[in-house]
PDB file of C-alpha atoms in Angstrom:
ATOM      1  CA  MET A   1       4.850 -19.579  22.031  1.00  0.00           C
ATOM      2  CA  ASN A   2       1.454 -18.294  20.952  1.00  0.00           C
ATOM      3  CA  ASN A   3       0.560 -14.971  22.547  1.00  0.00           C
ATOM      4  CA  GLU A   4      -2.659 -14.685  20.541  1.00  0.00           C
ATOM      5  CA  ARG A   5      -5.067 -16.164  23.096  1.00  0.00           C
ATOM      6  CA  ASP A   6      -8.054 -16.445  20.787  1.00  0.00           C
ATOM      7  CA  VAL A   7      -6.164 -17.870  17.818  1.00  0.00           C
ATOM      8  CA  SER A   8      -4.792 -21.340  18.388  1.00  0.00           C
ATOM      9  CA  ILE A   9      -1.843 -22.733  16.480  1.00  0.00           C
ATOM     10  CA  CYS A  10      -2.882 -24.891  13.565  1.00  0.00           C
ATOM     11  CA  SER A  11       0.091 -26.087  11.566  1.00  0.00           C
ATOM     12  CA  GLN A  12      -1.302 -28.544   9.037  1.00  0.00           C
ATOM     13  CA  LEU A  13       2.005 -28.569   7.142  1.00  0.00           C
ATOM     14  CA  GLY A  14       3.988 -29.257  10.298  1.00  0.00           C
ATOM     15  CA  LEU A  15       5.925 -25.989  10.093  1.00  0.00           C
ATOM     16  CA  LEU A  16       5.704 -25.535  13.866  1.00  0.00           C
ATOM     17  CA  LYS A  17       6.067 -29.138  15.014  1.00  0.00           C
ATOM     18  CA  ASP A  18       9.245 -28.377  16.963  1.00  0.00           C
ATOM     19  CA  GLY A  19       7.629 -25.427  18.779  1.00  0.00           C
ATOM     20  CA  ASP A  20      10.383 -22.983  17.804  1.00  0.00           C
ATOM     21  CA  GLN A  21       9.487 -19.395  18.834  1.00  0.00           C
ATOM     22  CA  SER A  22      11.607 -17.773  16.117  1.00  0.00           C
ATOM     23  CA  THR A  23       9.883 -19.840  13.406  1.00  0.00           C
ATOM     24  CA  PHE A  24       6.486 -18.866  14.813  1.00  0.00           C
ATOM     25  CA  ASP A  25       7.473 -15.178  14.923  1.00  0.00           C
ATOM     26  CA  ASP A  26       8.782 -15.326  11.349  1.00  0.00           C
ATOM     27  CA  LEU A  27       5.585 -16.945  10.064  1.00  0.00           C
ATOM     28  CA  ARG A  28       3.411 -14.497  12.037  1.00  0.00           C
ATOM     29  CA  GLU A  29       5.337 -11.533  10.577  1.00  0.00           C
ATOM     30  CA  LYS A  30       4.816 -12.911   7.067  1.00  0.00           C
ATOM     31  CA  GLU A  31       1.119 -13.471   7.764  1.00  0.00           C
ATOM     32  CA  LEU A  32       0.727  -9.881   8.983  1.00  0.00           C
ATOM     33  CA  LYS A  33       2.630  -8.507   6.002  1.00  0.00           C
ATOM     34  CA  HIS A  34       0.575 -10.477   3.484  1.00  0.00           C
ATOM     35  CA  GLY A  35      -2.587  -9.428   5.312  1.00  0.00           C
ATOM     36  CA  ARG A  36      -1.618  -5.742   5.136  1.00  0.00           C
ATOM     37  CA  ILE A  37      -0.838  -6.005   1.430  1.00  0.00           C
ATOM     38  CA  SER A  38      -4.124  -7.848   0.842  1.00  0.00           C
ATOM     39  CA  MET A  39      -6.100  -5.150   2.654  1.00  0.00           C
ATOM     40  CA  LEU A  40      -4.552  -2.559   0.323  1.00  0.00           C
ATOM     41  CA  ALA A  41      -5.208  -4.818  -2.675  1.00  0.00           C
ATOM     42  CA  VAL A  42      -8.916  -5.236  -1.887  1.00  0.00           C
ATOM     43  CA  VAL A  43      -9.368  -1.495  -1.449  1.00  0.00           C
ATOM     44  CA  GLY A  44      -7.452  -0.753  -4.661  1.00  0.00           C
ATOM     45  CA  TYR A  45      -9.405  -3.364  -6.617  1.00  0.00           C
ATOM     46  CA  LEU A  46     -12.747  -1.986  -5.477  1.00  0.00           C
ATOM     47  CA  ILE A  47     -11.751   1.654  -6.013  1.00  0.00           C
ATOM     48  CA  THR A  48     -10.602   1.023  -9.583  1.00  0.00           C
ATOM     49  CA  ALA A  49     -13.711  -1.083 -10.223  1.00  0.00           C
ATOM     50  CA  ALA A  50     -15.716   1.973  -9.138  1.00  0.00           C
ATOM     51  CA  GLY A  51     -13.973   3.979 -11.872  1.00  0.00           C
ATOM     52  CA  ALA A  52     -11.441   6.021  -9.880  1.00  0.00           C
ATOM     53  CA  ARG A  53      -8.075   6.520 -11.575  1.00  0.00           C
ATOM     54  CA  PHE A  54      -4.923   8.518 -10.983  1.00  0.00           C
ATOM     55  CA  PRO A  55      -4.503  11.541 -13.265  1.00  0.00           C
ATOM     56  CA  GLY A  56      -3.057  10.425 -16.576  1.00  0.00           C
ATOM     57  CA  CYS A  57      -4.278   6.849 -16.133  1.00  0.00           C
ATOM     58  CA  GLU A  58      -7.901   7.314 -17.105  1.00  0.00           C
ATOM     59  CA  ASP A  59      -7.493   4.960 -20.073  1.00  0.00           C
ATOM     60  CA  ILE A  60      -5.962   2.126 -18.045  1.00  0.00           C
ATOM     61  CA  PRO A  61      -8.531  -0.666 -17.584  1.00  0.00           C
ATOM     62  CA  ASP A  62      -9.187  -2.267 -14.217  1.00  0.00           C
ATOM     63  CA  GLY A  63      -8.637  -5.829 -13.055  1.00  0.00           C
ATOM     64  CA  PHE A  64      -6.123  -8.078 -14.789  1.00  0.00           C
ATOM     65  CA  ALA A  65      -6.529  -6.074 -18.003  1.00  0.00           C
ATOM     66  CA  ALA A  66      -4.573  -3.296 -16.273  1.00  0.00           C
ATOM     67  CA  PHE A  67      -1.311  -5.162 -16.846  1.00  0.00           C
ATOM     68  CA  SER A  68      -1.553  -4.941 -20.631  1.00  0.00           C
ATOM     69  CA  GLY A  69      -2.777  -1.355 -20.292  1.00  0.00           C
ATOM     70  CA  LEU A  70       0.164  -0.372 -18.113  1.00  0.00           C
ATOM     71  CA  TYR A  71       2.801  -1.837 -20.347  1.00  0.00           C
ATOM     72  CA  GLY A  72       1.111  -0.715 -23.562  1.00  0.00           C
ATOM     73  CA  SER A  73       1.859   2.996 -23.148  1.00  0.00           C
ATOM     74  CA  LYS A  74       4.702   5.243 -22.036  1.00  0.00           C
ATOM     75  CA  GLU A  75       2.560   6.747 -19.252  1.00  0.00           C
ATOM     76  CA  GLY A  76       1.546   3.282 -18.086  1.00  0.00           C
ATOM     77  CA  GLN A  77       5.147   2.144 -17.960  1.00  0.00           C
ATOM     78  CA  PHE A  78       5.970   5.208 -15.851  1.00  0.00           C
ATOM     79  CA  VAL A  79       3.137   4.323 -13.438  1.00  0.00           C
ATOM     80  CA  ALA A  80       4.405   0.732 -13.239  1.00  0.00           C
ATOM     81  CA  LEU A  81       7.910   2.041 -12.505  1.00  0.00           C
ATOM     82  CA  GLN A  82       6.558   4.265  -9.720  1.00  0.00           C
ATOM     83  CA  MET A  83       4.670   1.332  -8.228  1.00  0.00           C
ATOM     84  CA  GLY A  84       7.786  -0.818  -8.346  1.00  0.00           C
ATOM     85  CA  LEU A  85       9.877   1.863  -6.673  1.00  0.00           C
ATOM     86  CA  PHE A  86       7.222   2.299  -3.987  1.00  0.00           C
ATOM     87  CA  PHE A  87       7.350  -1.437  -3.202  1.00  0.00           C
ATOM     88  CA  VAL A  88      11.154  -1.416  -3.051  1.00  0.00           C
ATOM     89  CA  VAL A  89      11.231   1.578  -0.686  1.00  0.00           C
ATOM     90  CA  ALA A  90       8.438   0.108   1.468  1.00  0.00           C
ATOM     91  CA  GLU A  91      10.323  -3.187   1.712  1.00  0.00           C
ATOM     92  CA  ILE A  92      13.492  -1.402   2.805  1.00  0.00           C
ATOM     93  CA  ILE A  93      11.762   0.824   5.346  1.00  0.00           C
ATOM     94  CA  ASN A  94       9.455  -1.793   6.840  1.00  0.00           C
ATOM     95  CA  ARG A  95      12.048  -3.680   8.797  1.00  0.00           C
ATOM     96  CA  GLU A  96      13.116  -3.747  12.389  1.00  0.00           C
ATOM     97  CA  ALA A  97      15.740  -0.983  12.545  1.00  0.00           C
ATOM     98  CA  TYR A  98      18.580  -2.766  14.347  1.00  0.00           C
ATOM     99  CA  TRP A  99      20.952  -0.086  13.053  1.00  0.00           C
ATOM    100  CA  ALA A 100      18.939   2.620  14.868  1.00  0.00           C
ATOM    101  CA  GLY A 101      18.745   0.721  18.147  1.00  0.00           C
ATOM    102  CA  CYS A 102      15.002   0.041  17.788  1.00  0.00           C
ATOM    103  CA  LYS A 103      13.545  -3.250  18.951  1.00  0.00           C
ATOM    104  CA  SER A 104      10.178  -4.472  17.708  1.00  0.00           C
ATOM    105  CA  GLU A 105       7.514  -4.933  20.355  1.00  0.00           C
ATOM    106  CA  PHE A 106       5.986  -7.868  18.413  1.00  0.00           C
ATOM    107  CA  PRO A 107       6.408  -9.578  15.014  1.00  0.00           C
ATOM    108  CA  GLY A 108       5.283  -7.158  12.312  1.00  0.00           C
ATOM    109  CA  ASP A 109       5.965  -4.034  14.405  1.00  0.00           C
ATOM    110  CA  TYR A 110       7.576  -1.644  11.913  1.00  0.00           C
ATOM    111  CA  ARG A 111       7.265   1.618  13.843  1.00  0.00           C
ATOM    112  CA  ASN A 112      11.054   1.802  14.229  1.00  0.00           C
ATOM    113  CA  GLY A 113      10.851   4.381  16.971  1.00  0.00           C
ATOM    114  CA  TRP A 114       9.417   7.209  14.877  1.00  0.00           C
ATOM    115  CA  ILE A 115       5.863   6.402  13.774  1.00  0.00           C
ATOM    116  CA  ASP A 116       3.433   5.789  16.601  1.00  0.00           C
ATOM    117  CA  PHE A 117      -0.117   7.169  16.144  1.00  0.00           C
ATOM    118  CA  GLY A 118      -0.673   6.760  19.897  1.00  0.00           C
ATOM    119  CA  TRP A 119       0.196   3.056  20.115  1.00  0.00           C
ATOM    120  CA  ASP A 120       2.344   3.566  23.220  1.00  0.00           C
ATOM    121  CA  THR A 121      -0.605   5.125  25.070  1.00  0.00           C
ATOM    122  CA  PHE A 122      -2.729   1.952  24.805  1.00  0.00           C
ATOM    123  CA  SER A 123      -2.983  -0.611  27.580  1.00  0.00           C
ATOM    124  CA  ASP A 124      -1.687  -4.130  26.932  1.00  0.00           C
ATOM    125  CA  GLU A 125      -5.272  -5.369  26.638  1.00  0.00           C
ATOM    126  CA  VAL A 126      -6.156  -2.773  23.975  1.00  0.00           C
ATOM    127  CA  LYS A 127      -2.914  -3.476  22.094  1.00  0.00           C
ATOM    128  CA  PHE A 128      -3.732  -7.178  22.088  1.00  0.00           C
ATOM    129  CA  GLN A 129      -7.258  -6.490  20.864  1.00  0.00           C
ATOM    130  CA  LYS A 130      -6.047  -4.236  18.033  1.00  0.00           C
ATOM    131  CA  ARG A 131      -3.387  -6.741  16.956  1.00  0.00           C
ATOM    132  CA  THR A 132      -5.971  -9.532  16.892  1.00  0.00           C
ATOM    133  CA  ILE A 133      -8.325  -7.365  14.826  1.00  0.00           C
ATOM    134  CA  GLU A 134      -5.535  -6.601  12.343  1.00  0.00           C
ATOM    135  CA  LEU A 135      -4.608 -10.270  12.093  1.00  0.00           C
ATOM    136  CA  ASN A 136      -8.200 -11.345  11.432  1.00  0.00           C
ATOM    137  CA  ASN A 137      -8.870  -8.476   8.995  1.00  0.00           C
ATOM    138  CA  GLY A 138      -5.718  -9.445   7.112  1.00  0.00           C
ATOM    139  CA  ARG A 139      -6.847 -13.053   6.892  1.00  0.00           C
ATOM    140  CA  ALA A 140     -10.230 -11.953   5.584  1.00  0.00           C
ATOM    141  CA  ALA A 141      -8.576  -9.636   3.045  1.00  0.00           C
ATOM    142  CA  MET A 142      -6.308 -12.441   1.792  1.00  0.00           C
ATOM    143  CA  MET A 143      -9.394 -14.537   1.072  1.00  0.00           C
ATOM    144  CA  GLY A 144     -11.233 -11.485  -0.303  1.00  0.00           C
ATOM    145  CA  ILE A 145      -8.637 -10.525  -2.911  1.00  0.00           C
ATOM    146  CA  TRP A 146      -8.254 -14.177  -3.848  1.00  0.00           C
ATOM    147  CA  GLY A 147     -12.029 -14.383  -4.395  1.00  0.00           C
ATOM    148  CA  LEU A 148     -12.151 -11.172  -6.425  1.00  0.00           C
ATOM    149  CA  MET A 149      -9.302 -12.309  -8.673  1.00  0.00           C
ATOM    150  CA  LEU A 150     -10.697 -15.820  -9.116  1.00  0.00           C
ATOM    151  CA  HIS A 151     -14.170 -14.591 -10.024  1.00  0.00           C
ATOM    152  CA  GLU A 152     -12.726 -12.138 -12.532  1.00  0.00           C
ATOM    153  CA  GLN A 153     -10.790 -14.956 -14.213  1.00  0.00           C
ATOM    154  CA  MET A 154     -13.891 -17.165 -14.245  1.00  0.00           C
ATOM    155  CA  GLY A 155     -15.921 -14.334 -15.779  1.00  0.00           C
ATOM    156  CA  VAL A 156     -18.390 -14.281 -12.893  1.00  0.00           C
ATOM    157  CA  SER A 157     -19.116 -10.966 -11.203  1.00  0.00           C
ATOM    158  CA  ILE A 158     -19.506 -10.729  -7.442  1.00  0.00           C
ATOM    159  CA  LEU A 159     -19.573  -6.938  -7.477  1.00  0.00           C
ATOM    160  CA  PRO A 160     -22.754  -4.851  -7.213  1.00  0.00           C
ATOM    161  CA  GLY A 161     -24.585  -4.372 -10.496  1.00  0.00           C
ATOM    162  CA  GLY A 162     -22.912  -7.412 -12.037  1.00  0.00           C
ATOM    163  CA  TYR A 163     -19.835  -5.359 -12.986  1.00  0.00           C
ATOM    164  CA  LEU A 164     -16.853  -7.441 -14.084  1.00  0.00           C
ATOM    165  CA  PRO A 165     -13.483  -5.606 -14.008  1.00  0.00           C
ATOM    166  CA  GLY A 166     -11.452  -5.711 -17.185  1.00  0.00           C
ATOM    167  CA  HIS A 167     -14.446  -6.606 -19.347  1.00  0.00           C
ATOM    168  CA  PRO A 168     -16.391  -4.098 -21.435  1.00  0.00           C
TER     169      PRO A 168
END
């Protein structure tokens, strides 16, 4: 069931007690997806904390204060709408394309026969290594964004220079 040799199955909640492969694959796909989103979230959090903004959004604060900033102006609402549409389109596209005759090579494989970046040229050993790296980086990013958000809410900076997003 587990093709990740260096990562053993640990199901404290008993979600995999029956050893069902489809349940494992579903949970692994969700773990990869949340890890990918978390990697983007950490990068976005740190970039906005460094002061970078999209054109027209220079007045939007960073951190949790961005929510009130986004919904407090017409431009901010437009940015929020664009972000929402991006997530909807990404959710639709990032699926196994049964309708196109494409079969995923592994859970979380969303190439759908058209985006590759050289993946098919790698050996099985290199593919396994890269998938393990992505899985572990995603796990680290999930804990990282959780830590950044928690420290912001507690009012304790963990960023260089003692900067605390969303606070003047």
